[in-house]
Short mmCIF file of C-alpha atoms in Angstrom, two decimals:
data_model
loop_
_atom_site.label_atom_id
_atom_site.label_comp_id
_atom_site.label_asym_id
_atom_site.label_seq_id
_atom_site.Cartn_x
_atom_site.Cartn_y
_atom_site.Cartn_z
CA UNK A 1 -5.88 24.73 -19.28
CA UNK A 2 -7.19 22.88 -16.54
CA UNK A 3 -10.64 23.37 -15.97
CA UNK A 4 -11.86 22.98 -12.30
CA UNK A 5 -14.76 21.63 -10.68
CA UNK A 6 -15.67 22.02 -7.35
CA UNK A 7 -18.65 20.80 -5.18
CA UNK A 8 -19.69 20.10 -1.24
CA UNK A 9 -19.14 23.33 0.46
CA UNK A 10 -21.74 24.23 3.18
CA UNK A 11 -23.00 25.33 6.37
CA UNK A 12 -22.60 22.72 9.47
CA UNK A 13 -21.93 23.11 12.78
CA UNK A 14 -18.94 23.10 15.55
CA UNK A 15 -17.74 19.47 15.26
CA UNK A 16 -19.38 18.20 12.02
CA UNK A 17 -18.21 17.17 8.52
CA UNK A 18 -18.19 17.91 5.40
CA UNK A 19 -16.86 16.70 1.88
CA UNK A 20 -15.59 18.93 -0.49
CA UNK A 21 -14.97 16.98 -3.95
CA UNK A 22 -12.98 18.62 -7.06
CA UNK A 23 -13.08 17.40 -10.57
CA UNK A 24 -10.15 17.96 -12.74
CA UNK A 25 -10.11 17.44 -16.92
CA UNK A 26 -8.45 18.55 -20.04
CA UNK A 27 -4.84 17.34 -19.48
CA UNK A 28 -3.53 13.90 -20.64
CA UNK A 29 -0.40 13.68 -18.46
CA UNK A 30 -0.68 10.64 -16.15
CA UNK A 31 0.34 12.43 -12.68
CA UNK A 32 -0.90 15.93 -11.44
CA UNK A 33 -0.89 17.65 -7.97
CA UNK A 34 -4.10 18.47 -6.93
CA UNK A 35 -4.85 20.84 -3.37
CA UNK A 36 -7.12 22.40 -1.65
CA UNK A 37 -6.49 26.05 -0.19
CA UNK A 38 -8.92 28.46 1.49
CA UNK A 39 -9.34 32.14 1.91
CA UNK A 40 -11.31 33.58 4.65
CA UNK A 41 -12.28 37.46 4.90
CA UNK A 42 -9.38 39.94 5.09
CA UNK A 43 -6.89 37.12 5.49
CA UNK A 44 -4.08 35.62 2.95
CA UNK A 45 -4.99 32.63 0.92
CA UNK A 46 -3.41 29.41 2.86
CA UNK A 47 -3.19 26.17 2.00
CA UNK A 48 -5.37 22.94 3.37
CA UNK A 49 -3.66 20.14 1.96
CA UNK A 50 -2.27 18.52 -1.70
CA UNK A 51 -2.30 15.02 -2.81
CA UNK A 52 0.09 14.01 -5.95
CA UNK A 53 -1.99 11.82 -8.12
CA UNK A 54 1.27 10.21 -9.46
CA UNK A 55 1.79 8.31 -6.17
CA UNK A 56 -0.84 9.60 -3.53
CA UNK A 57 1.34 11.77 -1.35
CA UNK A 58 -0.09 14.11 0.66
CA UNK A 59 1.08 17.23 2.76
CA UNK A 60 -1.09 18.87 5.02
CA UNK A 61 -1.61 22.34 7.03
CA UNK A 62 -0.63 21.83 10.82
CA UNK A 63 -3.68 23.56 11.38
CA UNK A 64 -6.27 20.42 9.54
CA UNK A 65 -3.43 17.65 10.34
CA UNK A 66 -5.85 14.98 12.28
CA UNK A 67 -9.32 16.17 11.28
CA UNK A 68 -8.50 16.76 7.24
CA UNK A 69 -7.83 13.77 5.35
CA UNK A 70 -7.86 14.70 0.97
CA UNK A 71 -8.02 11.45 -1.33
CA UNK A 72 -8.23 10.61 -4.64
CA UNK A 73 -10.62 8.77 -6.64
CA UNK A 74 -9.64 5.42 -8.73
CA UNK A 75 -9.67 7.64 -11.82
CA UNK A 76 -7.11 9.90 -10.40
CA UNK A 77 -8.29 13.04 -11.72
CA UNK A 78 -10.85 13.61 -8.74
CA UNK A 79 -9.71 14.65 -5.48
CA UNK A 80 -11.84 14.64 -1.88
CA UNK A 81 -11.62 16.91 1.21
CA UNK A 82 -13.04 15.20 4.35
CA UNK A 83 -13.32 17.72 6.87
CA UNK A 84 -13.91 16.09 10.11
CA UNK A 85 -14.03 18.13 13.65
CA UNK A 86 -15.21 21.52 11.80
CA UNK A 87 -14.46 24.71 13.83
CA UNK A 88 -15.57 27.96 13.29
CA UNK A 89 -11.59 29.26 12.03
CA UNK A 90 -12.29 26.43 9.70
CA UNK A 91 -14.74 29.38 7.95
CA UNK A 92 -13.79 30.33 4.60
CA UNK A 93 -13.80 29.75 0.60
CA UNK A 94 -12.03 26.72 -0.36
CA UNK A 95 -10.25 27.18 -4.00
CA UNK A 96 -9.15 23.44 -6.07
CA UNK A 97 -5.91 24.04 -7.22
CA UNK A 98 -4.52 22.30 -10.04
CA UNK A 99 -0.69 22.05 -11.77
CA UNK A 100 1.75 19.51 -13.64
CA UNK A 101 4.48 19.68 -10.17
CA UNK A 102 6.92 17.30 -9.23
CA UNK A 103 6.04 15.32 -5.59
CA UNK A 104 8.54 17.62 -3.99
CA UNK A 105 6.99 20.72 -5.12
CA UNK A 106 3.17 19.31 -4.28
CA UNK A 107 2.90 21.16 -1.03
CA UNK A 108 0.62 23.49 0.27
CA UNK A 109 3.59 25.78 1.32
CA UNK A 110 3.43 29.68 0.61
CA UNK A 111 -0.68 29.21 -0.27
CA UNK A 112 -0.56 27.72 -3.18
CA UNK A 113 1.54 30.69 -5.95
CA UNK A 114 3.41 27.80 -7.58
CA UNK A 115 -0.26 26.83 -8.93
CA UNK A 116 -1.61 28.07 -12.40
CA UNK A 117 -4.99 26.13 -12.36
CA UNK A 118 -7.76 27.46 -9.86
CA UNK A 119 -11.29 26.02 -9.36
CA UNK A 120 -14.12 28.83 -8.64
CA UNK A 121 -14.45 27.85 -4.90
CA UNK A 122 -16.90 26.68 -2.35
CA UNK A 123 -18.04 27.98 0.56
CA UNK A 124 -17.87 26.82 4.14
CA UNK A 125 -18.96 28.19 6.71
CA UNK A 126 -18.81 27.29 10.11
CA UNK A 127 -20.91 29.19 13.03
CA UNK A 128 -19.24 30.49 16.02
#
């Protein structure tokens, strides 16, 4: 197991920012791939964008490419979300997601099924 912790969700309006931040623990291997994928009301999960600890390649959404940037901390087992540019499609629980993948397979393609760990989510909300 890979226990999940996630913070920084929100309200905020058109055109602000927020900072989601997710805290991973309880594995000892020295590279994971960490994401961040959201689900909004009667719509598929999707995925945001994933960052391989390993090296620090990332692979983003088209839809957050320019206004999403995800990070990782110097200990490597935390991982950011900047959300710059917020719009209200933006609107929607964002999940941490958490599994032992090679770089190839760190990607948010498909919304994340190739994932077994999942944080409890955080809620964003942007108004229309």
């Amino acid at each position: 197991q890979v226990p999940l912790v996630e913070s920084g969700g929100g309200s905020v309006q058109a055109g602000g920012s927020l900072r989601l931040s997710c805290a991973a623990s309880g594995y000892t291997y020295k590279s994971i791939c960490l994401g961040w994928f959201r689900q909004a009301p009667g719509k598929e999960r999707e995925g945001v964008a994933t960052i391989y600890t390993g090296g620090g390649s990332t692979n983003y959404a088209d839809s957050v490419k320019g206004r999403f940037t995800i990070s990782q901390a110097n200990a490597k087992n935390t991982v950011y979300l900047q959300m710059n540019s917020l719009k209200p499609e933006d609107s929607a629980m964002y999940y941490c997601a958490a599994d032992f993948l090679s770089p190839l397979a760190c990607t948010v393609v498909g919304g994340g099924p190739h994932f077994r760990y999942w944080g409890q989510g955080t809620q964003v909300t942007v108004p229309s």
